[in-house]
mmCIF file of C-alpha atoms in Angstrom:
data_model
loop_
_atom_site.group_PDB
_atom_site.id
_atom_site.type_symbol
_atom_site.label_atom_id
_atom_site.label_comp_id
_atom_site.label_asym_id
_atom_site.label_seq_id
_atom_site.Cartn_x
_atom_site.Cartn_y
_atom_site.Cartn_z
ATOM 1 C CA MET A 22 0.000 0.000 0.000
ATOM 2 C CA GLY A 23 1.176 3.538 -0.784
ATOM 3 C CA LYS A 24 1.704 6.186 1.854
ATOM 4 C CA LYS A 25 -1.316 8.301 2.811
ATOM 5 C CA VAL A 26 -1.123 12.003 3.630
ATOM 6 C CA VAL A 27 -3.816 14.330 5.000
ATOM 7 C CA THR A 28 -3.643 18.099 4.564
ATOM 8 C CA PHE A 29 -6.059 20.619 6.114
ATOM 9 C CA GLY A 30 -6.683 24.224 5.178
ATOM 10 C CA GLU A 31 -8.517 26.676 2.947
ATOM 11 C CA LEU A 32 -8.975 26.250 -0.793
ATOM 12 C CA MET A 33 -9.480 29.647 -2.424
ATOM 13 C CA LEU A 34 -10.528 31.056 -5.747
ATOM 14 C CA ARG A 35 -7.580 32.931 -7.278
ATOM 15 C CA LEU A 36 -8.372 35.862 -9.570
ATOM 16 C CA ALA A 37 -5.434 37.345 -11.461
ATOM 17 C CA PRO A 38 -4.930 39.706 -14.408
ATOM 18 C CA ALA A 39 -3.117 38.201 -17.376
ATOM 19 C CA GLY A 40 0.656 38.409 -17.461
ATOM 20 C CA SER A 41 2.081 41.319 -15.512
ATOM 21 C CA TYR A 42 -0.926 43.616 -15.836
ATOM 22 C CA ARG A 43 -1.691 45.693 -12.766
ATOM 23 C CA PHE A 44 -5.061 45.463 -11.023
ATOM 24 C CA VAL A 45 -6.023 48.950 -12.221
ATOM 25 C CA GLN A 46 -5.255 48.001 -15.840
ATOM 26 C CA ALA A 47 -7.127 44.712 -15.898
ATOM 27 C CA GLU A 48 -10.427 44.287 -17.749
ATOM 28 C CA SER A 49 -10.589 40.562 -17.026
ATOM 29 C CA PHE A 50 -9.237 38.147 -14.419
ATOM 30 C CA GLY A 51 -8.232 34.531 -14.891
ATOM 31 C CA ALA A 52 -9.838 32.148 -12.394
ATOM 32 C CA THR A 53 -7.928 29.254 -10.837
ATOM 33 C CA TYR A 54 -7.874 27.645 -7.388
ATOM 34 C CA GLY A 55 -5.228 27.207 -4.716
ATOM 35 C CA GLY A 56 -4.243 27.355 -1.073
ATOM 36 C CA GLY A 57 -1.247 26.249 0.982
ATOM 37 C CA GLU A 58 -2.311 22.789 2.062
ATOM 38 C CA ALA A 59 -4.296 22.083 -1.116
ATOM 39 C CA ASN A 60 -1.164 22.860 -3.126
ATOM 40 C CA VAL A 61 0.745 20.296 -1.057
ATOM 41 C CA ALA A 62 -1.944 17.680 -1.645
ATOM 42 C CA VAL A 63 -1.835 18.178 -5.432
ATOM 43 C CA SER A 64 1.958 17.796 -5.479
ATOM 44 C CA LEU A 65 1.817 14.595 -3.448
ATOM 45 C CA ALA A 66 -0.918 13.133 -5.631
ATOM 46 C CA ASN A 67 1.188 13.922 -8.705
ATOM 47 C CA TYR A 68 4.080 12.018 -7.091
ATOM 48 C CA GLY A 69 1.862 8.971 -6.659
ATOM 49 C CA LEU A 70 0.985 9.178 -2.974
ATOM 50 C CA GLU A 71 -2.604 8.967 -1.735
ATOM 51 C CA ALA A 72 -3.299 12.570 -0.767
ATOM 52 C CA PHE A 73 -6.424 13.630 1.141
ATOM 53 C CA PHE A 74 -7.398 17.287 1.406
ATOM 54 C CA VAL A 75 -9.725 18.355 4.227
ATOM 55 C CA THR A 76 -11.643 21.639 4.232
ATOM 56 C CA LYS A 77 -15.150 23.083 4.137
ATOM 57 C CA LEU A 78 -16.579 24.523 0.932
ATOM 58 C CA PRO A 79 -20.010 25.839 -0.082
ATOM 59 C CA GLU A 80 -22.417 23.522 -1.870
ATOM 60 C CA HIS A 81 -22.854 25.882 -4.828
ATOM 61 C CA GLU A 82 -21.147 25.583 -8.213
ATOM 62 C CA ILE A 83 -18.068 27.636 -7.320
ATOM 63 C CA GLY A 84 -17.441 25.364 -4.343
ATOM 64 C CA GLN A 85 -17.842 22.364 -6.646
ATOM 65 C CA ALA A 86 -15.438 23.865 -9.179
ATOM 66 C CA ALA A 87 -12.872 24.159 -6.385
ATOM 67 C CA VAL A 88 -13.353 20.492 -5.464
ATOM 68 C CA ASN A 89 -13.081 19.519 -9.130
ATOM 69 C CA SER A 90 -9.740 21.331 -9.419
ATOM 70 C CA LEU A 91 -8.337 18.895 -6.838
ATOM 71 C CA ARG A 92 -9.956 15.785 -8.290
ATOM 72 C CA ARG A 93 -8.387 16.582 -11.654
ATOM 73 C CA TYR A 94 -4.993 15.775 -10.184
ATOM 74 C CA GLY A 95 -6.026 12.755 -8.162
ATOM 75 C CA VAL A 96 -6.498 14.328 -4.716
ATOM 76 C CA ASN A 97 -8.985 12.436 -2.526
ATOM 77 C CA THR A 98 -11.760 14.883 -1.591
ATOM 78 C CA SER A 99 -13.998 12.475 0.342
ATOM 79 C CA TYR A 100 -13.390 14.269 3.677
ATOM 80 C CA ILE A 101 -14.324 17.741 2.414
ATOM 81 C CA THR A 102 -17.344 19.039 4.309
ATOM 82 C CA ARG A 103 -19.888 21.003 2.276
ATOM 83 C CA GLY A 104 -21.687 24.047 3.645
ATOM 84 C CA GLY A 105 -21.165 27.683 4.514
ATOM 85 C CA GLU A 106 -21.901 30.779 2.488
ATOM 86 C CA ARG A 107 -18.834 31.528 0.417
ATOM 87 C CA ILE A 108 -15.426 30.498 -0.848
ATOM 88 C CA GLY A 109 -12.422 32.619 0.068
ATOM 89 C CA ILE A 110 -10.954 34.695 -2.764
ATOM 90 C CA TYR A 111 -7.547 36.175 -3.330
ATOM 91 C CA PHE A 112 -6.511 38.597 -6.042
ATOM 92 C CA LEU A 113 -2.954 38.309 -7.378
ATOM 93 C CA GLU A 114 -1.035 40.986 -9.237
ATOM 94 C CA LYS A 115 2.228 39.562 -10.537
ATOM 95 C CA GLY A 116 5.294 41.706 -10.070
ATOM 96 C CA ALA A 117 8.018 42.290 -12.625
ATOM 97 C CA SER A 118 11.602 43.491 -12.374
ATOM 98 C CA GLN A 119 11.776 45.686 -9.252
ATOM 99 C CA ARG A 120 7.965 45.893 -8.820
ATOM 100 C CA PRO A 121 6.827 43.294 -6.249
ATOM 101 C CA SER A 122 3.803 41.051 -6.566
ATOM 102 C CA LYS A 123 0.701 41.994 -4.570
ATOM 103 C CA VAL A 124 -2.040 39.938 -2.968
ATOM 104 C CA ILE A 125 -5.428 41.255 -1.847
ATOM 105 C CA TYR A 126 -7.573 38.915 0.249
ATOM 106 C CA ASP A 127 -11.356 38.674 0.204
ATOM 107 C CA ARG A 128 -11.755 35.692 2.485
ATOM 108 C CA ALA A 129 -13.553 36.927 5.627
ATOM 109 C CA GLY A 130 -16.535 34.743 6.468
ATOM 110 C CA SER A 131 -15.503 31.909 4.157
ATOM 111 C CA ALA A 132 -16.879 28.422 4.710
ATOM 112 C CA ILE A 133 -13.711 27.145 6.391
ATOM 113 C CA ALA A 134 -13.265 30.295 8.493
ATOM 114 C CA THR A 135 -16.738 29.749 9.968
ATOM 115 C CA ALA A 136 -16.448 25.961 10.295
ATOM 116 C CA ALA A 137 -17.343 24.207 13.542
ATOM 117 C CA ALA A 138 -15.480 21.416 15.323
ATOM 118 C CA GLU A 139 -18.255 18.937 14.538
ATOM 119 C CA ASP A 140 -17.658 19.421 10.792
ATOM 120 C CA PHE A 141 -14.619 17.104 11.002
ATOM 121 C CA ASP A 142 -14.355 13.592 12.459
ATOM 122 C CA TRP A 143 -10.579 13.469 12.929
ATOM 123 C CA ASP A 144 -10.534 9.949 14.368
ATOM 124 C CA ARG A 145 -12.172 8.668 11.200
ATOM 125 C CA ILE A 146 -9.986 10.843 8.960
ATOM 126 C CA PHE A 147 -6.680 9.716 10.480
ATOM 127 C CA GLU A 148 -7.479 6.011 10.484
ATOM 128 C CA GLY A 149 -4.703 4.343 8.467
ATOM 129 C CA MET A 150 -2.957 7.612 7.583
ATOM 130 C CA ASP A 151 0.811 8.185 7.665
ATOM 131 C CA TRP A 152 1.261 11.979 7.667
ATOM 132 C CA PHE A 153 -0.641 15.187 8.478
ATOM 133 C CA HIS A 154 0.312 18.615 7.115
ATOM 134 C CA PHE A 155 -1.004 22.087 7.869
ATOM 135 C CA THR A 156 0.360 25.631 7.677
ATOM 136 C CA GLY A 157 0.283 28.722 9.858
ATOM 137 C CA ILE A 158 -2.244 30.238 7.456
ATOM 138 C CA THR A 159 -5.057 27.961 8.623
ATOM 139 C CA PRO A 160 -5.130 28.815 12.364
ATOM 140 C CA ALA A 161 -4.790 32.480 11.339
ATOM 141 C CA LEU A 162 -8.295 32.322 9.834
ATOM 142 C CA GLY A 163 -9.903 32.590 13.273
ATOM 143 C CA ASP A 164 -9.981 31.235 16.797
ATOM 144 C CA GLY A 165 -12.430 28.504 15.813
ATOM 145 C CA VAL A 166 -10.192 27.230 13.043
ATOM 146 C CA ALA A 167 -7.157 27.368 15.341
ATOM 147 C CA ALA A 168 -9.054 25.179 17.810
ATOM 148 C CA ILE A 169 -9.919 22.731 15.006
ATOM 149 C CA CYS A 170 -6.216 22.606 14.054
ATOM 150 C CA LEU A 171 -5.346 21.756 17.635
ATOM 151 C CA GLU A 172 -7.948 18.968 17.712
ATOM 152 C CA ALA A 173 -6.524 17.616 14.456
ATOM 153 C CA CYS A 174 -2.973 17.596 15.840
ATOM 154 C CA LYS A 175 -4.049 15.769 18.991
ATOM 155 C CA ALA A 176 -5.983 13.173 16.984
ATOM 156 C CA ALA A 177 -3.054 12.700 14.583
ATOM 157 C CA LYS A 178 -0.753 12.010 17.535
ATOM 158 C CA ASP A 179 -3.250 9.529 18.965
ATOM 159 C CA HIS A 180 -3.159 7.655 15.634
ATOM 160 C CA GLY A 181 0.650 7.677 15.385
ATOM 161 C CA VAL A 182 0.609 10.033 12.409
ATOM 162 C CA LYS A 183 3.664 12.219 11.676
ATOM 163 C CA ILE A 184 2.885 15.945 11.621
ATOM 164 C CA SER A 185 4.501 18.686 9.556
ATOM 165 C CA CYS A 186 3.805 22.405 9.681
ATOM 166 C CA ASP A 187 4.904 25.247 7.430
ATOM 167 C CA LEU A 188 4.858 28.338 9.683
ATOM 168 C CA ASN A 189 3.819 30.550 6.734
ATOM 169 C CA TYR A 190 3.238 33.824 8.609
ATOM 170 C CA ARG A 191 0.735 36.178 6.943
ATOM 171 C CA LYS A 192 0.717 39.663 8.456
ATOM 172 C CA LYS A 193 -2.580 40.488 6.707
ATOM 173 C CA LEU A 194 -4.298 37.726 8.705
ATOM 174 C CA TRP A 195 -3.025 38.168 12.278
ATOM 175 C CA PRO A 196 -0.482 40.069 14.383
ATOM 176 C CA ARG A 197 2.891 38.572 15.303
ATOM 177 C CA GLU A 198 2.122 38.297 19.020
ATOM 178 C CA LYS A 199 -1.002 36.202 18.459
ATOM 179 C CA ALA A 200 0.701 34.110 15.798
ATOM 180 C CA GLY A 201 3.531 33.322 18.207
ATOM 181 C CA ARG A 202 1.155 32.318 20.989
ATOM 182 C CA VAL A 203 -1.120 30.103 18.873
ATOM 183 C CA MET A 204 1.648 28.498 16.831
ATOM 184 C CA ALA A 205 3.686 27.714 19.957
ATOM 185 C CA GLU A 206 0.782 25.596 21.224
ATOM 186 C CA LEU A 207 0.373 23.804 17.886
ATOM 187 C CA CYS A 208 4.100 23.248 17.414
ATOM 188 C CA ARG A 209 4.201 21.065 20.529
ATOM 189 C CA TYR A 210 2.682 18.346 18.321
ATOM 190 C CA VAL A 211 4.770 18.942 15.191
ATOM 191 C CA ASP A 212 7.566 16.593 14.074
ATOM 192 C CA VAL A 213 8.801 18.436 10.971
ATOM 193 C CA CYS A 214 8.851 22.238 10.881
ATOM 194 C CA ILE A 215 9.228 24.145 7.607
ATOM 195 C CA VAL A 216 10.074 27.854 7.628
ATOM 196 C CA ASN A 217 11.416 30.502 5.263
ATOM 197 C CA GLU A 218 13.981 33.212 5.969
ATOM 198 C CA GLU A 219 11.439 35.429 7.741
ATOM 199 C CA ASP A 220 8.917 33.113 9.438
ATOM 200 C CA ALA A 221 10.991 32.147 12.475
ATOM 201 C CA ALA A 222 11.676 35.810 13.200
ATOM 202 C CA ASP A 223 8.081 36.947 12.630
ATOM 203 C CA VAL A 224 6.388 34.174 14.635
ATOM 204 C CA PHE A 225 8.901 33.284 17.358
ATOM 205 C CA GLY A 226 11.391 36.160 17.340
ATOM 206 C CA ILE A 227 14.227 33.824 16.340
ATOM 207 C CA CYS A 228 16.462 35.723 13.912
ATOM 208 C CA ALA A 229 19.378 34.686 11.704
ATOM 209 C CA ALA A 230 22.505 36.729 12.393
ATOM 210 C CA ASP A 231 24.070 38.735 9.557
ATOM 211 C CA SER A 232 21.197 38.178 7.120
ATOM 212 C CA ASN A 233 19.229 40.833 5.270
ATOM 213 C CA VAL A 234 16.249 39.241 3.511
ATOM 214 C CA THR A 235 15.197 42.473 1.798
ATOM 215 C CA ALA A 236 18.656 42.903 0.284
ATOM 216 C CA GLY A 237 18.860 39.202 -0.581
ATOM 217 C CA GLU A 238 21.779 38.526 1.754
ATOM 218 C CA LEU A 239 21.628 35.231 3.654
ATOM 219 C CA ASN A 240 24.134 33.826 6.133
ATOM 220 C CA GLN A 241 24.236 30.032 6.339
ATOM 221 C CA ASN A 242 25.644 29.915 9.873
ATOM 222 C CA GLY A 243 22.877 32.209 11.082
ATOM 223 C CA TYR A 244 20.250 29.790 9.816
ATOM 224 C CA LYS A 245 21.976 26.866 11.475
ATOM 225 C CA ASP A 246 21.427 28.696 14.751
ATOM 226 C CA VAL A 247 17.757 29.360 13.880
ATOM 227 C CA ALA A 248 17.208 25.647 13.217
ATOM 228 C CA ARG A 249 18.934 24.666 16.463
ATOM 229 C CA GLN A 250 16.819 27.091 18.484
ATOM 230 C CA LEU A 251 13.573 25.893 16.907
ATOM 231 C CA ALA A 252 14.439 22.228 17.440
ATOM 232 C CA HIS A 253 15.505 22.870 21.039
ATOM 233 C CA ARG A 254 12.372 24.859 21.892
ATOM 234 C CA PHE A 255 9.807 22.511 20.363
ATOM 235 C CA GLY A 256 11.556 19.160 20.025
ATOM 236 C CA PHE A 257 11.190 18.993 16.245
ATOM 237 C CA GLU A 258 12.712 15.920 14.597
ATOM 238 C CA MET A 259 13.544 18.018 11.530
ATOM 239 C CA VAL A 260 13.687 21.713 10.670
ATOM 240 C CA ALA A 261 13.753 22.770 7.024
ATOM 241 C CA ILE A 262 14.508 26.362 6.047
ATOM 242 C CA THR A 263 14.017 27.617 2.506
ATOM 243 C CA LEU A 264 16.535 30.277 1.519
ATOM 244 C CA ARG A 265 15.319 32.759 -1.095
ATOM 245 C CA GLU A 266 17.661 35.465 -2.334
ATOM 246 C CA SER A 267 15.446 37.960 -4.162
ATOM 247 C CA LEU A 268 17.433 39.658 -6.891
ATOM 248 C CA SER A 269 14.219 41.070 -8.399
ATOM 249 C CA ALA A 270 10.579 40.005 -8.818
ATOM 250 C CA ASP A 271 11.687 37.971 -11.842
ATOM 251 C CA ASP A 272 14.970 36.459 -10.688
ATOM 252 C CA ASN A 273 15.734 34.680 -7.408
ATOM 253 C CA ASN A 274 18.397 32.376 -6.079
ATOM 254 C CA TRP A 275 16.771 29.410 -4.347
ATOM 255 C CA SER A 276 18.165 26.830 -1.941
ATOM 256 C CA ALA A 277 17.381 25.258 1.424
ATOM 257 C CA MET A 278 18.793 23.732 4.573
ATOM 258 C CA LEU A 279 17.604 20.656 6.472
ATOM 259 C CA TYR A 280 18.521 19.963 10.109
ATOM 260 C CA ASP A 281 17.848 16.518 11.561
ATOM 261 C CA GLY A 282 18.867 17.318 15.127
ATOM 262 C CA GLU A 283 22.477 16.315 14.511
ATOM 263 C CA GLU A 284 23.655 17.384 11.057
ATOM 264 C CA PHE A 285 22.957 20.275 8.674
ATOM 265 C CA TYR A 286 22.346 19.554 5.012
ATOM 266 C CA PHE A 287 22.452 22.368 2.431
ATOM 267 C CA SER A 288 21.018 21.905 -1.034
ATOM 268 C CA GLN A 289 22.475 23.103 -4.285
ATOM 269 C CA ARG A 290 21.417 26.632 -5.247
ATOM 270 C CA TYR A 291 19.286 27.361 -8.298
ATOM 271 C CA LYS A 292 19.146 30.665 -10.142
ATOM 272 C CA MET A 293 15.497 30.937 -11.191
ATOM 273 C CA HIS A 294 13.705 33.129 -13.691
ATOM 274 C CA ILE A 295 10.212 33.188 -12.244
ATOM 275 C CA VAL A 296 6.952 32.540 -14.072
ATOM 276 C CA ASP A 297 4.793 32.281 -10.926
ATOM 277 C CA ARG A 298 6.173 32.121 -7.387
ATOM 278 C CA VAL A 299 2.857 31.508 -5.559
ATOM 279 C CA GLY A 300 2.960 28.014 -4.084
ATOM 280 C CA GLY A 301 6.757 27.865 -4.119
ATOM 281 C CA GLY A 302 6.993 27.101 -0.414
ATOM 282 C CA ASP A 303 4.153 24.578 -0.620
ATOM 283 C CA SER A 304 5.913 22.690 -3.409
ATOM 284 C CA PHE A 305 9.040 22.548 -1.230
ATOM 285 C CA GLY A 306 7.034 21.171 1.691
ATOM 286 C CA ALA A 307 5.402 18.538 -0.490
ATOM 287 C CA GLY A 308 8.764 17.487 -1.910
ATOM 288 C CA LEU A 309 10.187 17.127 1.590
ATOM 289 C CA ILE A 310 7.200 15.096 2.823
ATOM 290 C CA TYR A 311 7.437 12.792 -0.191
ATOM 291 C CA ALA A 312 11.160 12.237 0.220
ATOM 292 C CA VAL A 313 11.005 11.638 3.974
ATOM 293 C CA LEU A 314 8.076 9.220 3.635
ATOM 294 C CA ASN A 315 10.076 7.300 1.045
ATOM 295 C CA GLY A 316 13.034 6.964 3.415
ATOM 296 C CA SER A 317 15.415 9.262 1.549
ATOM 297 C CA HIS A 318 18.701 10.337 3.129
ATOM 298 C CA PRO A 319 18.393 13.924 4.472
ATOM 299 C CA GLN A 320 20.699 15.272 1.733
ATOM 300 C CA GLU A 321 18.581 13.582 -0.940
ATOM 301 C CA ALA A 322 15.412 14.839 0.743
ATOM 302 C CA VAL A 323 16.422 18.494 0.741
ATOM 303 C CA GLU A 324 17.702 18.226 -2.850
ATOM 304 C CA PHE A 325 14.397 16.722 -4.000
ATOM 305 C CA ALA A 326 12.368 19.376 -2.160
ATOM 306 C CA VAL A 327 14.365 22.292 -3.570
ATOM 307 C CA ALA A 328 14.281 20.892 -7.104
ATOM 308 C CA ALA A 329 10.506 20.412 -6.865
ATOM 309 C CA SER A 330 10.065 23.977 -5.728
ATOM 310 C CA CYS A 331 12.418 25.311 -8.389
ATOM 311 C CA LEU A 332 10.232 23.690 -11.043
ATOM 312 C CA LYS A 333 7.086 25.141 -9.467
ATOM 313 C CA HIS A 334 8.404 28.661 -10.082
ATOM 314 C CA SER A 335 8.168 27.888 -13.807
ATOM 315 C CA ILE A 336 4.467 26.928 -13.696
ATOM 316 C CA GLU A 337 1.406 29.193 -13.808
ATOM 317 C CA GLY A 338 -1.085 28.797 -10.964
ATOM 318 C CA ASP A 339 -0.807 27.576 -7.385
ATOM 319 C CA TYR A 340 -0.471 23.871 -8.156
ATOM 320 C CA ASN A 341 2.897 22.248 -8.929
ATOM 321 C CA MET A 342 2.115 20.071 -11.932
ATOM 322 C CA VAL A 343 5.302 18.016 -12.177
ATOM 323 C CA SER A 344 6.140 14.344 -11.720
ATOM 324 C CA ALA A 345 8.625 12.804 -9.337
ATOM 325 C CA MET A 346 10.689 11.758 -12.370
ATOM 326 C CA GLU A 347 10.976 15.378 -13.530
ATOM 327 C CA VAL A 348 12.031 16.478 -10.045
ATOM 328 C CA ARG A 349 14.674 13.769 -9.817
ATOM 329 C CA ALA A 350 16.036 14.753 -13.220
ATOM 330 C CA LEU A 351 16.555 18.344 -12.081
ATOM 331 C CA ALA A 352 17.962 17.309 -8.697
ATOM 332 C CA GLY A 353 20.397 15.071 -10.580
ATOM 333 C CA GLY A 354 21.729 17.972 -12.619
ATOM 334 C CA ASN A 355 19.495 18.090 -15.714
ATOM 335 C CA GLY A 356 18.565 21.762 -15.469
ATOM 336 C CA SER A 357 19.480 23.122 -18.891
ATOM 337 C CA GLY A 358 15.878 23.553 -20.015
ATOM 338 C CA ARG A 359 16.668 21.943 -23.383
ATOM 339 C CA VAL A 360 13.781 20.450 -25.354
ATOM 340 C CA GLN A 361 13.070 16.840 -24.405
ATOM 341 C CA ARG A 362 12.566 14.800 -27.610
#
């Protein structure tokens, strides 16, 4: 039997002008779907794992279209609860050159944000599962959702399920102080913690020395200390830190570090020309989950995760539509972009 992974969060409607048009220029918006944990589920399904996405969506046609977007890629949607008034929306304006991308949320009062504890039977959901993944975005949706996340973590532990969390701090959703308090409680149950250059500082006040994220200057030794502090404070089995050096909105250097409590493993660094960076962190998390579940050596795991995420930056939309074979090819050095015939 293949490995089974559960992810829990919000699936949103994404509305974006074509290309690099600004919101004020746009006369039409392309409609796709995405959300942190849903993006992870799609990646894992594409790699051949049995991926279950849990959320609450309205019963109307837009809610069904969101569900269909997951089914298209083989995600199991049988634990999605239907109900509520609306689906969350986010508007994306893609940046270019020195102009950054912008996101505007319209997600207040969404079906998942107003969900109740009784909407989810976690004991039934986690029966026979191997892994549970959520992000810091989900408990930021409201106190009720944070409580549901906590119930899910407790149930996952009761069923012997490994838990991963991407801290994913969103300042538009909650203040740092509240994020730190809520996430500290949830992280007591987490085995694998995934952060970027800024999350540990924003949520827990743990900063990397001699790094300037805005200027694209990252210090490897500083991030070793961040990983040590996180693992010591919460008892994480693994801490993964993605390292993005933003040269412009179009061009980034991309790498990562994995700490297993004893050793530090740094991936190779990719110079990326970006098509769409939304979902980049989610594709990294999915790659790491896949590699760890398949028993990969930590160095192989971080290389697979970074390669998966590098490829995601070349794909329009939230979902990372690549195969495990394509990821392995890039991780193994086939990154020229030459036509495959």
